[in-house]
mmCIF file of C-alpha atoms in Angstrom:
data_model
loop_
_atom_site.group_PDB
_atom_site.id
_atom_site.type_symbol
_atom_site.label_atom_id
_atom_site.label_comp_id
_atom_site.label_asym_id
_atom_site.label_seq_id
_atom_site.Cartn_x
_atom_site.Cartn_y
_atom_site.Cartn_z
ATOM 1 C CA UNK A 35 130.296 63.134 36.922
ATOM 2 C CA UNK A 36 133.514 64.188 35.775
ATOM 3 C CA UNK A 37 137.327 63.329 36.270
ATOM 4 C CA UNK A 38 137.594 63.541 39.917
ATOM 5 C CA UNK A 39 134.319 60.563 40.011
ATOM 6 C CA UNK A 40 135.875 58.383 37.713
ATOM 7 C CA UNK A 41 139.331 58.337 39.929
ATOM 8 C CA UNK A 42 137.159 57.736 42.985
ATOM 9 C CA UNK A 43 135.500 54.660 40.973
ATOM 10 C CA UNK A 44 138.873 53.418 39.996
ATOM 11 C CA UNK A 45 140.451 53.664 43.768
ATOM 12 C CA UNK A 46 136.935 52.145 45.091
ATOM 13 C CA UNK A 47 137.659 48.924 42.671
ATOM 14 C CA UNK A 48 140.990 48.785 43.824
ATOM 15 C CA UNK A 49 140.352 48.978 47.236
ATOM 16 C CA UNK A 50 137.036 46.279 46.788
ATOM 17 C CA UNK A 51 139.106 43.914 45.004
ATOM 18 C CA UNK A 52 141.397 44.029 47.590
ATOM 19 C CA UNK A 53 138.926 43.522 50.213
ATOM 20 C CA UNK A 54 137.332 40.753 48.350
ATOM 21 C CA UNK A 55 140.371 38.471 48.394
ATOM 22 C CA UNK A 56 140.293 38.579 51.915
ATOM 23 C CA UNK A 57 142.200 41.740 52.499
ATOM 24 C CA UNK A 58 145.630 41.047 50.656
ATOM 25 C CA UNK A 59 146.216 40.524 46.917
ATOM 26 C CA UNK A 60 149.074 39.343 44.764
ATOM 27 C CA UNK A 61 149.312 42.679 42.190
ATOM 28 C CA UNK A 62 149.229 40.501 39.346
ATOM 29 C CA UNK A 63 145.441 39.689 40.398
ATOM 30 C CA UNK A 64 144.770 43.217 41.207
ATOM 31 C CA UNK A 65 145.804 44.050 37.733
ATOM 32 C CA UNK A 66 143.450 41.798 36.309
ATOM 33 C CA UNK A 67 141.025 42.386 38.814
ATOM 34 C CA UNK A 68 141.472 46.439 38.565
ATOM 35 C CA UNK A 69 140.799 46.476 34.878
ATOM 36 C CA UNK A 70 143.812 48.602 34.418
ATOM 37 C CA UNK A 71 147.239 49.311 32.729
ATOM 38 C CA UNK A 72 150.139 48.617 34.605
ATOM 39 C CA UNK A 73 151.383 51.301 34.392
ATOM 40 C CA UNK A 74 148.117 52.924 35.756
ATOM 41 C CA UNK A 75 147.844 50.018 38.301
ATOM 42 C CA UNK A 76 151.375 51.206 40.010
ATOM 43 C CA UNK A 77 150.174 54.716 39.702
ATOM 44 C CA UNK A 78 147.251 54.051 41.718
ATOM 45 C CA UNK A 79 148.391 51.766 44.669
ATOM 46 C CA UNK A 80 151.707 53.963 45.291
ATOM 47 C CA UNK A 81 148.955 56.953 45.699
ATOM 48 C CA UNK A 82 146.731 54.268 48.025
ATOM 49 C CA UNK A 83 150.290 54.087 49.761
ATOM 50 C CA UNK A 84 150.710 57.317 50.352
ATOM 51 C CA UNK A 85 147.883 57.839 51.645
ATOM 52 C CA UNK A 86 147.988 54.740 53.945
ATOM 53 C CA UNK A 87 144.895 53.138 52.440
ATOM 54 C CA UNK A 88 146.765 50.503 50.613
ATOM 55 C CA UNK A 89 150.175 48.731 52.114
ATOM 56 C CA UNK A 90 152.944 46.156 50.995
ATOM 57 C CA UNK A 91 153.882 43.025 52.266
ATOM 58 C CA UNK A 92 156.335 40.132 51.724
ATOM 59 C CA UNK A 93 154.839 36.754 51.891
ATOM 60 C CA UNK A 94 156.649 33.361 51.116
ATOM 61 C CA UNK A 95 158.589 36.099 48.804
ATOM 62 C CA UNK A 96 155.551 37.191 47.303
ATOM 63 C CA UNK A 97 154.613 40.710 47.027
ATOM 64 C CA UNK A 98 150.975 41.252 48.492
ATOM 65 C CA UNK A 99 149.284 44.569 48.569
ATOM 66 C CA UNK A 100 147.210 44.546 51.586
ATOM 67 C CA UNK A 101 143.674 47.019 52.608
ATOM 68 C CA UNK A 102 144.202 49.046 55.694
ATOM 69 C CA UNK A 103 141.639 50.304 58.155
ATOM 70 C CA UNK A 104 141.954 53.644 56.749
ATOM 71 C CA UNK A 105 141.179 51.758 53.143
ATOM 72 C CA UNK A 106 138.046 50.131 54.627
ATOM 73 C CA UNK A 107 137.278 53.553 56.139
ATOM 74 C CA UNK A 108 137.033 54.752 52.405
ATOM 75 C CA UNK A 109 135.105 52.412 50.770
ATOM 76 C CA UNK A 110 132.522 52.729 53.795
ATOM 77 C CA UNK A 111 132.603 56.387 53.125
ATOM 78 C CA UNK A 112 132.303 56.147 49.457
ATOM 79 C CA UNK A 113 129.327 53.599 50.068
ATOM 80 C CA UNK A 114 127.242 55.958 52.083
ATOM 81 C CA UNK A 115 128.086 59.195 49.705
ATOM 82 C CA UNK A 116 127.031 56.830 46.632
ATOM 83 C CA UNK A 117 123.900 55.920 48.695
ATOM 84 C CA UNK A 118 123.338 59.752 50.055
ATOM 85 C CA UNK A 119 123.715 61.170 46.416
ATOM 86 C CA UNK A 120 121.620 59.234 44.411
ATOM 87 C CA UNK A 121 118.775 59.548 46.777
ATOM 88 C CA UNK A 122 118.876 62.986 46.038
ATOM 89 C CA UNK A 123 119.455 62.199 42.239
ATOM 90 C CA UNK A 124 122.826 63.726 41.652
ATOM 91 C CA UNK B 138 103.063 93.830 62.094
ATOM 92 C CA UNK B 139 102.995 90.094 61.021
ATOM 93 C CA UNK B 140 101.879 86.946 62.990
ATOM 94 C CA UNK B 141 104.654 85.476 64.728
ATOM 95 C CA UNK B 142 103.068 83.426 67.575
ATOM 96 C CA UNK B 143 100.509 81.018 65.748
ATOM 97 C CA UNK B 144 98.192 77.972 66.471
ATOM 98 C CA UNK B 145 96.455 77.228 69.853
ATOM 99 C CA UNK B 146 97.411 78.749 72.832
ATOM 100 C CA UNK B 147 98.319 75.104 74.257
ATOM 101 C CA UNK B 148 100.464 74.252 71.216
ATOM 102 C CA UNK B 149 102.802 77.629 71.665
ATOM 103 C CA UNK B 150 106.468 76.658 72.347
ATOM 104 C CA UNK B 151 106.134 72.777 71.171
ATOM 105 C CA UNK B 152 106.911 74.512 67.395
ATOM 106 C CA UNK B 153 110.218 75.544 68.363
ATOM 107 C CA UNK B 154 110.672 71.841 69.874
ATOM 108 C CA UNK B 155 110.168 70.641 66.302
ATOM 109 C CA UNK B 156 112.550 73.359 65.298
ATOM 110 C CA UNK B 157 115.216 71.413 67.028
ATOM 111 C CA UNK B 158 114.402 68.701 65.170
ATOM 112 C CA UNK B 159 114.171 70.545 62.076
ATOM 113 C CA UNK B 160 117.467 72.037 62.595
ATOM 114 C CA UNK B 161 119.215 68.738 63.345
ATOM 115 C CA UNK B 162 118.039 67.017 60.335
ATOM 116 C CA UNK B 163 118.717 69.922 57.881
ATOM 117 C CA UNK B 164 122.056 70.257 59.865
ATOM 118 C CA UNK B 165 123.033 66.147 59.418
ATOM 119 C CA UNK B 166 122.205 66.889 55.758
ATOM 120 C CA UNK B 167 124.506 69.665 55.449
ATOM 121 C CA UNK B 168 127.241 67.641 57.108
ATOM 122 C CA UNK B 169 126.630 64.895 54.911
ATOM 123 C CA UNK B 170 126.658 66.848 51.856
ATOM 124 C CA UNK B 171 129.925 68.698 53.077
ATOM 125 C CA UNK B 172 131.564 65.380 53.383
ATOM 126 C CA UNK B 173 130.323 64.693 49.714
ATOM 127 C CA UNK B 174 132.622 67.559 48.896
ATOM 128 C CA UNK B 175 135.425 66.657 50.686
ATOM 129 C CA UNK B 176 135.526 63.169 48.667
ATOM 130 C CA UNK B 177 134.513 64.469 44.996
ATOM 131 C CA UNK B 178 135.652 67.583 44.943
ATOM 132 C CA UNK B 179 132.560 68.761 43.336
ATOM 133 C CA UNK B 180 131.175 72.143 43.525
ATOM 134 C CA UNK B 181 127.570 70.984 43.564
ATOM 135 C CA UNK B 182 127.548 68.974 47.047
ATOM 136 C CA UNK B 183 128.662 72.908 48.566
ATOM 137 C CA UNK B 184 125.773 74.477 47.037
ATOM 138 C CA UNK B 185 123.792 71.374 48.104
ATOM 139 C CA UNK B 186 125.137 71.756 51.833
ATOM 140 C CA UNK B 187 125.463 75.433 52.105
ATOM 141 C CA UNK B 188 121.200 75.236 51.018
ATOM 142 C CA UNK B 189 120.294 72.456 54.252
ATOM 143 C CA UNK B 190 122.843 75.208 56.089
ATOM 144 C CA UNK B 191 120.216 78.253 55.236
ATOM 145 C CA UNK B 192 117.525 76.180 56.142
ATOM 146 C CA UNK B 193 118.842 75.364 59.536
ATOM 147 C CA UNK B 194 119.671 78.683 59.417
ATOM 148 C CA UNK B 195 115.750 79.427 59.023
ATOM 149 C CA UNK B 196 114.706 77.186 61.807
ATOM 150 C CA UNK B 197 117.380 78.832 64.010
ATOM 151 C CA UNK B 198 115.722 82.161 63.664
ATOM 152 C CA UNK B 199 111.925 80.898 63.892
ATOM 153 C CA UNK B 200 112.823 78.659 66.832
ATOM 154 C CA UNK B 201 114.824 81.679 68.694
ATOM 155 C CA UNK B 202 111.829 84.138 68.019
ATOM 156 C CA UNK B 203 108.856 81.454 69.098
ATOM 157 C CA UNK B 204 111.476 80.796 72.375
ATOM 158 C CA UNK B 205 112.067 84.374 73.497
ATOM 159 C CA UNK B 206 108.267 85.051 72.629
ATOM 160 C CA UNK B 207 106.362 81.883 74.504
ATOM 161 C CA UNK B 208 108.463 82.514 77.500
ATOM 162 C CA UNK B 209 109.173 86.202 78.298
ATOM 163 C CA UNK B 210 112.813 86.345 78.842
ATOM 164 C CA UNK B 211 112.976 89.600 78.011
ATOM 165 C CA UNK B 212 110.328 92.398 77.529
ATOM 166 C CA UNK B 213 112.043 94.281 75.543
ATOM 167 C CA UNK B 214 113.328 91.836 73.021
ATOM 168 C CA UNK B 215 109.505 90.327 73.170
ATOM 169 C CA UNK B 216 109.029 94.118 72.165
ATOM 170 C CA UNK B 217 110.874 94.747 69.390
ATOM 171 C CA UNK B 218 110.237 90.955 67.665
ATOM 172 C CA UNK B 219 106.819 91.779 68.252
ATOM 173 C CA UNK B 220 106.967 95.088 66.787
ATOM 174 C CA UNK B 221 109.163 94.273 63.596
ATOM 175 C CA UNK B 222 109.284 92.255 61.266
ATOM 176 C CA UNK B 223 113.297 91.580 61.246
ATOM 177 C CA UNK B 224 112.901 88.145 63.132
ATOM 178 C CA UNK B 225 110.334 86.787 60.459
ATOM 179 C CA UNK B 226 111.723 88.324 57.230
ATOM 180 C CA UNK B 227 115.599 86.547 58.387
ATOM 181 C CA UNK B 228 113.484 83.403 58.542
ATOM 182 C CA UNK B 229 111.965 83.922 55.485
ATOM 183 C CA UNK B 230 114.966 85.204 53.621
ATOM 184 C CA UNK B 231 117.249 82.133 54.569
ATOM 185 C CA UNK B 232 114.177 79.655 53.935
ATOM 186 C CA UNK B 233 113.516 81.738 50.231
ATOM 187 C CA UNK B 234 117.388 80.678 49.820
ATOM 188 C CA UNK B 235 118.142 77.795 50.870
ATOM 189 C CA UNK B 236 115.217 76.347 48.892
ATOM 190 C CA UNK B 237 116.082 78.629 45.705
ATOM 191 C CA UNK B 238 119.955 76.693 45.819
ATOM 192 C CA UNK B 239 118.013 73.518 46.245
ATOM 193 C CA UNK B 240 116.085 73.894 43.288
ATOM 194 C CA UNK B 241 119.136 74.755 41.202
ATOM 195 C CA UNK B 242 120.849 72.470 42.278
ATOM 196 C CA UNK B 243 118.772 69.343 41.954
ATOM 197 C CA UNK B 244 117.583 71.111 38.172
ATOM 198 C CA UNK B 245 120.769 71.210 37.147
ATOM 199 C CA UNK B 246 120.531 75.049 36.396
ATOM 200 C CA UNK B 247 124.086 75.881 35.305
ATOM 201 C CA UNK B 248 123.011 79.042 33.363
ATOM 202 C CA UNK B 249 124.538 82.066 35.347
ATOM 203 C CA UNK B 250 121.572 84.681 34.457
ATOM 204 C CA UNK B 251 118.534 81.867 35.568
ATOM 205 C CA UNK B 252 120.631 81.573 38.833
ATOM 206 C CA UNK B 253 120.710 85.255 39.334
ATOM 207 C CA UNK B 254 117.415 85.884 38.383
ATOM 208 C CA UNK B 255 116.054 83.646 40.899
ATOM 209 C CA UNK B 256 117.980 84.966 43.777
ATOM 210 C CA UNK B 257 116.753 88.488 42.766
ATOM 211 C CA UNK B 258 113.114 87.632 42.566
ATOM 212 C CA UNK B 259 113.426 86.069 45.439
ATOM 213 C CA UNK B 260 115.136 88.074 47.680
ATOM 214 C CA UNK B 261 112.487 91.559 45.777
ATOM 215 C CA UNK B 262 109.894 89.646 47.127
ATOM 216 C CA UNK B 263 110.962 89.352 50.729
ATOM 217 C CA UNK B 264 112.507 92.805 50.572
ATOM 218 C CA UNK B 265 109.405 94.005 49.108
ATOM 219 C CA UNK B 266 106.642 92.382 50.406
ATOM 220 C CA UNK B 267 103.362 92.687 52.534
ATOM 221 C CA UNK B 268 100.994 89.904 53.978
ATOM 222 C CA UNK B 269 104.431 87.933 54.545
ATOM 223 C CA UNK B 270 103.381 85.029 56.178
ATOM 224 C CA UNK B 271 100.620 84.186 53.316
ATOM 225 C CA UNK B 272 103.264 84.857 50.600
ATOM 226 C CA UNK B 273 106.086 82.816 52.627
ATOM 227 C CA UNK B 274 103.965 79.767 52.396
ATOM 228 C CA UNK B 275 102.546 80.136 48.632
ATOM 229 C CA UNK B 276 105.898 80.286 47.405
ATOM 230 C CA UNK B 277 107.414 77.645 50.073
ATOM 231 C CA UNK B 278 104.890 75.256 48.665
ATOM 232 C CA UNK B 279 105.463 75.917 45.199
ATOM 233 C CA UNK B 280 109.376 75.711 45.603
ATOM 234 C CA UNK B 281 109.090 72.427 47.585
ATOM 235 C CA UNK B 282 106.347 70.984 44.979
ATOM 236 C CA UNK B 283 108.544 71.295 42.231
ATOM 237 C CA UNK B 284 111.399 69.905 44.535
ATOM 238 C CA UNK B 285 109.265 66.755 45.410
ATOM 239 C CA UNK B 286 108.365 66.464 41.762
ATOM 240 C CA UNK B 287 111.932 66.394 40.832
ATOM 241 C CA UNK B 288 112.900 63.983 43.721
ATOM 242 C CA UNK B 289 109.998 61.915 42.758
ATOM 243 C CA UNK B 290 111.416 61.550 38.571
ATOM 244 C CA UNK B 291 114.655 60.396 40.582
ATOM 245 C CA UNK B 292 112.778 57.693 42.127
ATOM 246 C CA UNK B 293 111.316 56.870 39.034
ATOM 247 C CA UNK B 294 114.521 56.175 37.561
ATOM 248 C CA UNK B 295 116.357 54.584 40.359
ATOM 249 C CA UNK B 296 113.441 52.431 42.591
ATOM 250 C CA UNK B 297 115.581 52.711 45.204
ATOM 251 C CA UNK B 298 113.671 53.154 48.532
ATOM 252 C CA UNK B 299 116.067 55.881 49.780
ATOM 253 C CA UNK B 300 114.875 58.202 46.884
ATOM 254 C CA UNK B 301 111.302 57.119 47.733
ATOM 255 C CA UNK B 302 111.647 58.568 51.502
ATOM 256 C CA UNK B 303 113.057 61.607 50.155
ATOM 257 C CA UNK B 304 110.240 62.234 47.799
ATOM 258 C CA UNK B 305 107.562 61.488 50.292
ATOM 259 C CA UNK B 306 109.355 63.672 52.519
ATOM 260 C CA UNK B 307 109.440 66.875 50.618
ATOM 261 C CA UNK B 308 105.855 66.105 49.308
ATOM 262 C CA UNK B 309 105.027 65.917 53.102
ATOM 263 C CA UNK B 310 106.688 69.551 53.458
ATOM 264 C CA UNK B 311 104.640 70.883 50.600
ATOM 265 C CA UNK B 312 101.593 69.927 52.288
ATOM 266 C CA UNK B 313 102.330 71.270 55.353
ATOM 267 C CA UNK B 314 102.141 74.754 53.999
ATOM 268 C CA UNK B 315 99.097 74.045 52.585
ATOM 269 C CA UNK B 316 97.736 73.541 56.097
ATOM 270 C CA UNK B 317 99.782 76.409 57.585
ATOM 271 C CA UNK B 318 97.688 78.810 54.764
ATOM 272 C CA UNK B 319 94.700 77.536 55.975
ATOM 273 C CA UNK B 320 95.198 78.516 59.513
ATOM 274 C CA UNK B 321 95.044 81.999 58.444
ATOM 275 C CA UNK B 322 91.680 81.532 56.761
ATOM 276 C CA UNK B 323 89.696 78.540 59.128
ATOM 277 C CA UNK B 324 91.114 77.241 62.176
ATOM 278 C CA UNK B 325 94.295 77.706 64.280
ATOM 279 C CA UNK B 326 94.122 73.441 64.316
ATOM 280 C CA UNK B 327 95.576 73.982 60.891
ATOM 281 C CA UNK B 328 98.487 75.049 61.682
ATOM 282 C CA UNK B 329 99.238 71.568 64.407
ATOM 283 C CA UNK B 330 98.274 69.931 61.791
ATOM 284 C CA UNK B 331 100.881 71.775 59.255
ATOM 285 C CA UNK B 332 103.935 71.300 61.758
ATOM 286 C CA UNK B 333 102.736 67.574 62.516
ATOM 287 C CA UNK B 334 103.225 67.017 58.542
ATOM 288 C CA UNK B 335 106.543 68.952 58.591
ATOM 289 C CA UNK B 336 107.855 67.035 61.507
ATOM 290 C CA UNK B 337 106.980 63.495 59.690
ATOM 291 C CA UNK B 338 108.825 65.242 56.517
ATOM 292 C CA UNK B 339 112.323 65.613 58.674
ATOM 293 C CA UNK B 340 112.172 62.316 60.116
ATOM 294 C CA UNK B 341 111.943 60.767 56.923
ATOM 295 C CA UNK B 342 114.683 62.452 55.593
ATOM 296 C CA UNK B 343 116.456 61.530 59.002
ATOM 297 C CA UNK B 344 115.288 58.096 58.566
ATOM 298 C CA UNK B 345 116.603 58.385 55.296
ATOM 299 C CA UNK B 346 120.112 59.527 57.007
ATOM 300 C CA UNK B 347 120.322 56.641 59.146
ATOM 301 C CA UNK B 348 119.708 54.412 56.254
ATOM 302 C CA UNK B 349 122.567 55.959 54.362
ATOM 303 C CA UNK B 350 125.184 55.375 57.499
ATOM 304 C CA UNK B 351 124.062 51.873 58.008
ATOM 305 C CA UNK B 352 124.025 50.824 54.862
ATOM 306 C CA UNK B 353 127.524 51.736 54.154
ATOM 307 C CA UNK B 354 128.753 49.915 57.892
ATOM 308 C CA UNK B 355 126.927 47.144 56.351
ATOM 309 C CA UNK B 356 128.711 47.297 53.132
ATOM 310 C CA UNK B 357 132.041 47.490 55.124
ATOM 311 C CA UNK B 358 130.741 44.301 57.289
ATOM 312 C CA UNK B 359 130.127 42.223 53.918
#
């Protein structure tokens, strides 16, 4: 599927594991969680950042990364294009 | 001159009602597809839309032609589609290509001079061709055969019921040429019975659409 598909998997796991703890995530979890480098991890969110899928927050001074509506949005999106594709077979 | 107005008498004008359906389905497709595009960046979901596109494109026409035709708006434009062929060969011409794209598409045809050779033989035989509405619907069968039979190997390999309803579907639109052929040759019935089958093929695939929306506001509800 190409290079393009495989970043769309990686930001769909990022986003779903974010999700899945409830909708905020300490980013040593989402590292483990993400299956990625750190590097590659810090890449990622500060692109989710940017665009406003992903945001920060402090609690009990504890960083948290934390899924937006415009996050959710995506994964819905990428859900039904998943589901609209492979009924067709591509 | 070719047929344009076909079927029973009573039945004239409730075709281009299914056109409307026809070209809202093909058109949700398209917009689905587009947005496939937009995410992936992958060239493949543009062919994939810009071939549903054609086909509403199709309908547009065929719908337009029956309208103006079943109810007289004007006698000279019921004159000249009458007369000519234009309003049936545009039909044909965006139907012969939208379902050529589909096919390469969903084949997986990459090499350039298969592409073009299709599109050439395609658009020689519409250019080029007499007894259009038998032809129209021999090759419209064939092309959406092999399209069923390919969406059919999908569902082989992924069981999932969405690939099922869009097997069925395009099976459904095969057959429905089959009956539109034999209007020509036995009974204007035929060619109800050929639209009934079409319409049933677009509201699986819509039904199929819906699916696809709800399951992902599901997904997001989880």
């Amino acid at each position: 599927m190409g290079e393009r598909r495989e970043k769309l998997d990686i930001i769909k796991d990022i986003l779903e594991a974010i999700r899945d703890k409830g909708g905020s995530i300490k980013p040593t979890h989402l590292l483990y969680k993400s299956n990625l480098s750190h590097d590659s991890m810090k890449r990622y969110v500060a692109e989710l950042m940017e665009k406003e899928m992903v945001d920060e927050r402090e609690e009990k001074e504890t960083k948290k990364y934390i899924i937006t509506n415009k996050g959710l949005k995506f994964l819905t999106d990428y859900q039904q294009i998943k589901d609209f594709t492979d009924s067709f077979g591509f | 001159m070719i047929l344009l107005l076909n079927g029973p008498y009573w039945f004239r004008g409730i075709d281009a009602l299914f056109g409307l359906i026809y070209i809202l389905v093909t058109l949700l497709i398209a917009a689905m597809s587009y947005k496939a595009y937009k995410m992936t960046e992958e060239k493949k979901y543009v062919y994939f839309a810009a071939a549903f596109g054609l086909m509403s494109l199709s309908f547009i026409v065929y719908s337009l032609i029956n309208l103006a035709l079943t109810t007289h708006i004007s006698n000279t434009l019921s004159n000249i589609l009458t007369n000519f062929d234009y309003g049936f060969l545009l039909h044909m011409l965006f139907m012969f290509a939208a379902l050529t794209l589909l096919l390469v598409v969903t084949l997986k045809i990459e090499q350039k001079k298969v592409i073009i050779l299709l599109f050439t033989l395609m658009l020689l035989f519409t250019a080029f061709s007499y007894q259009y509405y038998l032809k129209f619907h021999i090759v419209s069968f064939l092309l959406l055969f092999f399209l069923g039979h390919q969406f059919y190997t999908n569902y082989l390999e992924k069981k999932n019921f969405n690939a099922k309803l869009v097997f069925v579907s395009f099976y459904l639109l095969a057959c429905a040429q089959v009956f539109f052929l034999a209007m020509v040759y036995f009974n204007p019935i035929f060619y109800v019975v050929g639209n009934i089958l079409q319409l049933l093929g677009f509201v699986i695939l819509f039904y199929m659409f819906v699916r696809v929306l709800n399951y992902g506001r599901e997904k997001r509800k989880a």
